[in-house]
Coordinates of C-alpha atoms and ligand atoms in Angstrom, one line a residue:
M297 CA 0.1 0.1 0.1
T298 CA 1.4 3.5 -0.8
S299 CA 1.6 6.0 2.0
E300 CA -1.3 8.2 0.2
M301 CA -3.7 5.3 0.8
T302 CA -3.0 4.8 4.4
A303 CA -5.9 6.1 6.6
P304 CA -4.9 8.7 9.1
A305 CA -3.9 7.2 12.4
V306 CA -5.5 10.0 14.5
S307 CA -9.0 11.4 14.0
A308 CA -9.1 15.1 13.4
E309 CA -12.4 15.3 15.6
P310 CA -11.0 16.8 18.6
L311 CA -9.4 19.6 16.4
W312 CA -12.4 20.0 14.4
R313 CA -14.5 20.6 17.5
L314 CA -12.3 23.3 18.8
G315 CA -12.3 25.0 15.3
T316 CA -16.1 25.1 15.2
A317 CA -16.3 26.3 18.9
Y318 CA -15.2 29.5 17.7
F319 CA -18.1 29.6 15.1
S320 CA -20.4 29.0 17.9
R321 CA -19.2 31.6 20.2
K322 CA -19.1 34.3 17.4
T323 CA -22.7 33.3 16.2
V324 CA -24.1 33.7 19.6
L325 CA -22.2 37.0 20.4
T326 CA -23.2 38.4 17.1
A327 CA -26.8 37.6 17.8
A328 CA -26.4 39.5 21.0
E329 CA -24.8 42.4 19.4
F330 CA -27.4 42.6 16.7
G331 CA -30.2 42.5 19.3
V332 CA -31.9 39.1 18.2
F333 CA -32.6 38.4 22.1
T334 CA -33.7 41.7 22.9
T335 CA -36.0 41.9 20.0
L336 CA -37.5 38.4 20.7
S337 CA -38.1 39.1 24.5
G338 CA -41.8 38.7 25.0
A339 CA -42.2 39.1 21.2
P340 CA -41.6 35.8 19.5
A341 CA -41.3 36.1 15.7
S342 CA -41.0 34.2 12.5
A343 CA -37.5 34.1 10.6
D344 CA -38.8 36.6 8.0
E345 CA -40.1 38.9 10.5
L346 CA -37.1 38.8 12.6
A347 CA -34.7 39.2 9.7
E348 CA -36.8 42.2 8.6
R349 CA -36.7 43.8 11.9
L350 CA -32.9 43.2 12.3
E351 CA -32.3 44.2 8.5
L352 CA -30.5 40.9 7.7
H353 CA -30.1 39.6 4.2
P354 CA -32.4 36.7 3.8
R355 CA -29.6 34.4 2.5
G356 CA -28.0 33.7 5.8
A357 CA -30.9 34.6 8.1
R358 CA -32.7 31.2 8.6
D359 CA -29.3 29.3 9.1
F360 CA -28.4 32.0 11.6
F361 CA -31.7 31.7 13.7
D362 CA -31.7 27.8 13.2
T363 CA -28.0 27.7 14.5
L364 CA -29.1 29.7 17.6
V365 CA -31.9 27.1 18.1
A366 CA -29.4 24.2 17.7
L367 CA -26.9 26.0 20.3
G368 CA -29.9 26.3 22.9
M369 CA -30.2 30.0 22.6
L370 CA -33.7 30.0 20.8
T371 CA -36.3 27.6 20.4
R372 CA -38.6 27.3 17.4
E373 CA -42.2 26.5 17.9
G374 CA -44.0 26.2 14.5
E375 CA -42.7 29.2 12.7
L376 CA -42.0 31.5 15.9
Y377 CA -38.6 31.8 17.4
H378 CA -38.4 32.3 21.2
N379 CA -35.7 33.1 23.6
T380 CA -34.6 30.2 25.9
P381 CA -34.3 31.2 29.6
L382 CA -30.7 31.2 29.4
A383 CA -30.7 33.7 26.6
E384 CA -33.6 35.8 28.1
H385 CA -31.5 36.0 31.2
Y386 CA -27.9 36.6 30.1
L387 CA -28.3 38.0 26.5
N388 CA -31.3 40.3 26.6
A389 CA -29.5 43.7 26.5
E390 CA -32.4 45.1 28.5
R391 CA -31.6 43.1 31.6
A392 CA -29.0 44.1 34.2
S393 CA -27.8 40.5 34.0
Y394 CA -26.9 41.0 30.3
V395 CA -23.3 39.7 29.6
G396 CA -22.9 40.0 25.7
A397 CA -20.9 43.1 25.9
F398 CA -18.8 41.6 28.8
L399 CA -18.1 38.6 26.8
S400 CA -17.4 40.3 23.5
T401 CA -14.5 42.3 25.1
A402 CA -12.3 39.1 25.0
D403 CA -12.3 38.9 21.3
A404 CA -9.9 41.9 20.4
R405 CA -7.6 40.9 23.3
W406 CA -7.4 37.0 22.3
D407 CA -6.5 38.2 18.9
K408 CA -3.4 39.6 20.5
L409 CA -2.3 36.4 22.2
V410 CA 0.8 36.4 20.2
D411 CA 1.9 39.9 21.4
A412 CA 1.1 38.9 25.2
L413 CA 3.1 35.7 24.8
K414 CA 6.0 37.5 23.1
T415 CA 6.0 40.5 25.7
G416 CA 4.5 39.2 28.8
D417 CA 2.5 42.4 28.8
P418 CA -1.4 42.7 29.2
Q419 CA -3.2 43.6 26.1
N420 CA -5.0 46.5 27.5
R421 CA -3.9 49.9 28.4
W422 CA -4.9 50.0 32.1
G423 CA -2.5 50.5 35.1
A424 CA -1.4 48.3 37.9
G425 CA -2.9 48.3 41.5
A426 CA -6.4 49.7 42.2
Q427 CA -6.0 51.8 38.9
M428 CA -6.4 48.5 36.9
F429 CA -10.1 48.6 38.0
T430 CA -10.7 52.3 38.4
E431 CA -9.3 53.5 35.1
Q432 CA -10.9 50.8 33.3
Y433 CA -14.4 51.2 34.7
R434 CA -15.0 55.0 35.0
T435 CA -18.8 55.3 34.8
T436 CA -21.4 53.4 36.6
A437 CA -22.4 51.8 33.3
A438 CA -19.0 50.4 32.9
W439 CA -19.0 49.0 36.4
R440 CA -22.5 47.5 35.6
N441 CA -21.3 45.7 32.6
F442 CA -18.2 44.3 34.4
T443 CA -20.0 43.3 37.6
A444 CA -22.9 41.6 35.3
G445 CA -19.8 39.5 33.7
M446 CA -18.4 38.7 37.4
D447 CA -22.2 37.6 38.4
Y448 CA -22.4 35.3 35.3
L449 CA -19.2 33.7 36.6
N450 CA -19.8 33.6 40.3
G451 CA -23.5 32.8 39.8
M452 CA -22.2 29.4 38.9
I453 CA -20.3 28.8 42.0
G454 CA -22.5 30.8 44.7
P455 CA -24.9 28.2 45.4
V456 CA -22.4 25.3 45.4
L457 CA -20.1 27.6 47.9
A458 CA -23.3 28.0 50.1
E459 CA -23.5 24.2 50.6
A460 CA -19.8 23.0 50.2
F461 CA -18.5 24.7 53.3
D462 CA -20.1 24.4 57.0
W463 CA -21.6 28.0 57.5
S464 CA -23.3 26.8 60.7
T465 CA -20.6 28.1 62.9
V466 CA -20.1 31.4 61.3
R467 CA -22.0 34.3 62.4
S468 CA -20.6 36.9 60.1
F469 CA -18.5 37.1 56.9
V470 CA -17.4 39.9 54.5
D471 CA -16.8 39.1 50.8
V472 CA -13.5 40.9 50.0
G473 CA -13.6 42.1 46.4
G474 CA -17.2 41.1 46.3
A475 CA -18.3 43.2 43.4
R476 CA -22.0 44.0 43.5
G477 CA -22.7 41.3 46.2
N478 CA -24.1 38.6 44.2
L479 CA -21.9 35.8 45.9
A480 CA -22.6 37.2 49.2
A481 CA -26.5 37.0 48.3
A482 CA -26.1 33.4 47.5
I483 CA -24.6 32.5 50.7
L484 CA -27.1 34.7 52.7
R485 CA -30.0 33.1 50.9
A486 CA -29.1 29.8 52.0
H487 CA -28.1 30.9 55.5
P488 CA -30.3 33.9 56.4
D489 CA -29.0 34.4 59.8
I490 CA -25.4 35.3 59.0
E491 CA -24.4 38.9 59.0
A492 CA -23.1 39.4 55.5
G493 CA -20.8 42.2 54.2
V494 CA -19.0 43.1 50.9
L495 CA -15.7 45.2 50.7
D496 CA -15.1 46.7 47.2
L497 CA -13.9 50.0 45.7
P498 CA -16.1 53.2 46.6
D499 CA -17.1 53.4 42.9
V500 CA -18.8 50.0 43.1
A501 CA -21.4 51.1 45.7
P502 CA -23.9 52.4 43.2
V503 CA -24.2 49.1 41.3
F504 CA -24.1 47.2 44.6
E505 CA -27.1 49.2 45.7
E506 CA -28.8 48.8 42.5
H507 CA -28.2 44.8 42.5
M508 CA -29.4 44.6 46.1
A509 CA -32.6 46.2 45.3
E510 CA -33.0 44.0 42.2
L511 CA -32.5 40.8 44.5
G512 CA -34.9 42.3 47.3
L513 CA -32.0 42.4 49.7
T514 CA -31.5 46.2 50.1
G515 CA -30.2 46.8 53.8
K516 CA -29.4 43.1 54.3
I517 CA -25.7 43.1 53.2
T518 CA -23.3 45.9 54.5
F519 CA -21.1 47.4 51.8
H520 CA -17.7 48.4 53.1
P521 CA -16.2 51.0 50.6
G522 CA -12.3 50.6 50.5
N523 CA -9.0 49.6 49.1
F524 CA -7.9 46.3 50.2
F525 CA -4.1 47.2 49.8
E526 CA -4.6 50.2 52.0
N527 CA -7.4 49.8 54.4
P528 CA -7.6 47.0 57.0
M529 CA -10.2 44.2 56.3
P530 CA -13.4 44.7 58.2
D531 CA -14.3 42.5 61.2
A532 CA -15.9 39.3 60.5
Q533 CA -15.5 35.6 61.5
A534 CA -15.0 34.7 57.9
L535 CA -13.4 36.4 55.0
V536 CA -14.2 35.3 51.3
M537 CA -11.9 36.0 48.3
S538 CA -13.4 34.7 45.3
H539 CA -11.7 35.4 41.9
V540 CA -9.6 38.1 43.6
L541 CA -6.2 36.5 44.1
H542 CA -5.9 35.6 40.5
D543 CA -6.0 39.4 39.5
W544 CA -2.6 40.1 41.2
G545 CA 1.0 38.8 41.3
V546 CA 2.5 36.6 44.0
E547 CA 3.6 39.4 46.3
E548 CA 0.3 41.1 46.3
R549 CA -1.7 37.6 46.8
E550 CA 0.8 37.2 50.0
Q551 CA -0.1 40.7 51.0
L552 CA -3.8 40.1 50.9
V553 CA -3.7 36.7 52.7
A554 CA -1.6 38.3 55.3
A555 CA -4.1 41.2 55.7
A556 CA -6.9 38.6 56.1
Y557 CA -5.0 36.7 58.7
R558 CA -4.3 40.2 60.7
A559 CA -8.1 41.0 60.6
L560 CA -9.6 37.7 61.5
P561 CA -10.3 36.7 65.1
S562 CA -8.7 33.6 66.6
G563 CA -10.6 30.7 64.9
G564 CA -11.7 32.8 62.0
I565 CA -11.7 31.3 58.5
L566 CA -10.4 32.6 55.1
L567 CA -12.1 31.2 52.1
I568 CA -10.4 31.3 48.7
V569 CA -11.8 30.5 45.4
D570 CA -10.4 30.6 42.1
P571 CA -10.0 28.3 39.0
M572 CA -7.1 26.7 40.3
I573 CA -4.4 24.6 38.2
D574 CA -4.0 21.0 39.1
D575 CA -0.7 20.6 41.0
D576 CA 0.9 18.7 38.0
R577 CA 0.0 21.6 35.8
Q578 CA -1.5 19.3 33.1
G579 CA -5.2 20.6 33.5
P580 CA -7.9 21.5 33.9
A581 CA -8.0 23.3 30.5
G582 CA -10.7 25.7 31.7
A583 CA -8.1 27.0 34.3
L584 CA -5.1 27.2 32.2
L585 CA -7.1 29.0 29.5
T586 CA -8.3 31.5 32.2
S587 CA -4.7 31.8 33.3
L588 CA -3.9 33.1 29.7
N589 CA -6.9 35.3 29.8
M590 CA -5.2 37.0 33.1
L591 CA -2.2 37.4 31.1
M592 CA -3.9 39.5 28.9
V593 CA -6.1 41.5 31.2
T594 CA -3.5 42.1 34.1
P595 CA -0.1 43.2 34.7
H596 CA 0.8 40.3 37.0
G597 CA -2.3 38.1 37.4
S598 CA -2.6 34.5 36.5
E599 CA -4.4 31.2 37.9
Y600 CA -2.2 29.1 40.3
T601 CA -1.9 25.7 41.6
R602 CA -3.6 24.5 44.8
A603 CA -0.2 23.7 46.1
D604 CA 0.8 27.4 45.5
C605 CA -2.3 28.7 47.5
R606 CA -1.5 26.2 50.3
S607 CA 2.0 27.7 50.7
W608 CA 0.8 31.2 50.8
L609 CA -1.7 30.3 53.5
E610 CA 0.7 28.3 55.5
R611 CA 3.3 31.3 55.2
A612 CA 0.8 33.5 56.8
G613 CA 0.1 31.5 59.7
F614 CA -3.1 29.6 58.7
T615 CA -3.7 25.9 59.6
G616 CA -6.4 23.3 59.0
L617 CA -6.5 23.8 55.2
T618 CA -9.2 22.1 53.4
E619 CA -9.8 21.7 49.4
T620 CA -13.3 21.4 47.8
D621 CA -13.9 21.1 44.0
L622 CA -16.8 23.8 43.4
G623 CA -17.2 22.7 39.5
T624 CA -16.6 24.9 36.4
H625 CA -12.9 24.5 37.3
N626 CA -13.1 26.5 40.7
T627 CA -11.6 25.1 43.9
L628 CA -12.5 26.3 47.4
I629 CA -9.5 26.3 49.9
T630 CA -10.3 27.2 53.4
A631 CA -7.9 28.0 56.1
R632 CA -8.1 28.8 59.8
K633 CA -6.4 31.3 62.0
S634 CA -5.4 29.3 65.3
Ligands
SAM264 C1 -12.4 39.7 39.4 S1 -13.5 40.7 40.4 C2 -14.1 39.4 41.4 C3 -15.6 39.7 41.9 C4 -16.2 38.7 42.9 N1 -15.4 38.5 44.1 C5 -16.5 37.5 42.0 O1 -16.1 36.4 42.5 O2 -17.2 37.6 41.0 C6 -12.4 41.5 41.6 C7 -12.9 42.5 42.4 O3 -12.2 43.1 43.2 C8 -12.2 44.7 43.3 N2 -11.1 45.2 43.6 C9 -10.2 45.4 42.9 N3 -9.3 46.2 43.5 C10 -9.7 46.4 44.7 C11 -9.1 47.0 45.7 N4 -7.9 47.7 45.6 N5 -9.8 47.2 46.8 C12 -11.0 46.7 47.0 N6 -11.4 46.0 46.1 C13 -10.8 45.8 44.8 C14 -13.0 44.8 42.1 O4 -13.7 45.9 42.0 C15 -13.6 43.6 41.6 O5 -15.1 43.7 42.0

């Protein structure tokens, strides 16, 4: 048999799946940008009506809408297209939970992956320290977009975190870098007797208040405005740091862990959540990919291994460490101040 006639020894399918994953992402985010989900909210429409309303050429319109059905963003009943609950919640631009704009911001920076890998530099123009956030999110609308994106991510772990840890011995907690309070709300909903707080930059206060009103929790969670590198952490029996340590370099992470240790009472608990990398650094792919994303959005941030996290906690004086998988590549590590 000649070599040309030999069947390939490996299937191309895994690569093909990766290649078309980009098509899926682009189709959904383009639909969000065009306002497909906003248009269909409460107003189901046929392909012709929808194409006309959105001014789309008929050639691709039907495939576009049916692809959104196949991807689980729309349903079609008879001739009429409807939003699925997922698309209605996250991709209708009229909702505060809209993440279309947040998700689209990744496109431009991932186009610059080569530059990031060659230079080690973030692919945005925002400064280091607290400026990284305050220069980037100058308006309440910008904070709203960013914190909606955070809620989309922390919404997948909040209910799991509320169950994965024994909150029965905790009377008070503060979510450090807790954004607009969505994760704190998930814990409070499951454990209504706990005194809950959020520490975040003062500029976040308006979107925090707005979100609390939307969740029917106005006045139930205390907002502590502050800069966690400059101000002592608030008094609480437990401090949570979710998707916070990965924003920073190792030195700053150790600084935050040490500040938490100083603030906690004896017996107090620090809970750290991030998409952590396995200690052998062979996965999970989700955590390694978000680490590359951190390369492009922060000057020194990255994901890190569980072993790295344990070493920072132990160096700060914490003991009794536990580890729990929270799903979506997130790990919870808890540590106690003796
Ligand atoms: C990546 S977000 C994580 C939000 C939230 N903890 C979650 O799990 O979705 C990081 C948060 O830290 C806050 N933050 C950044 N720098 C801060 C600082 N110096 N002091 C207080 N909060 C800060 C940001 O405003 C943002 O809400």
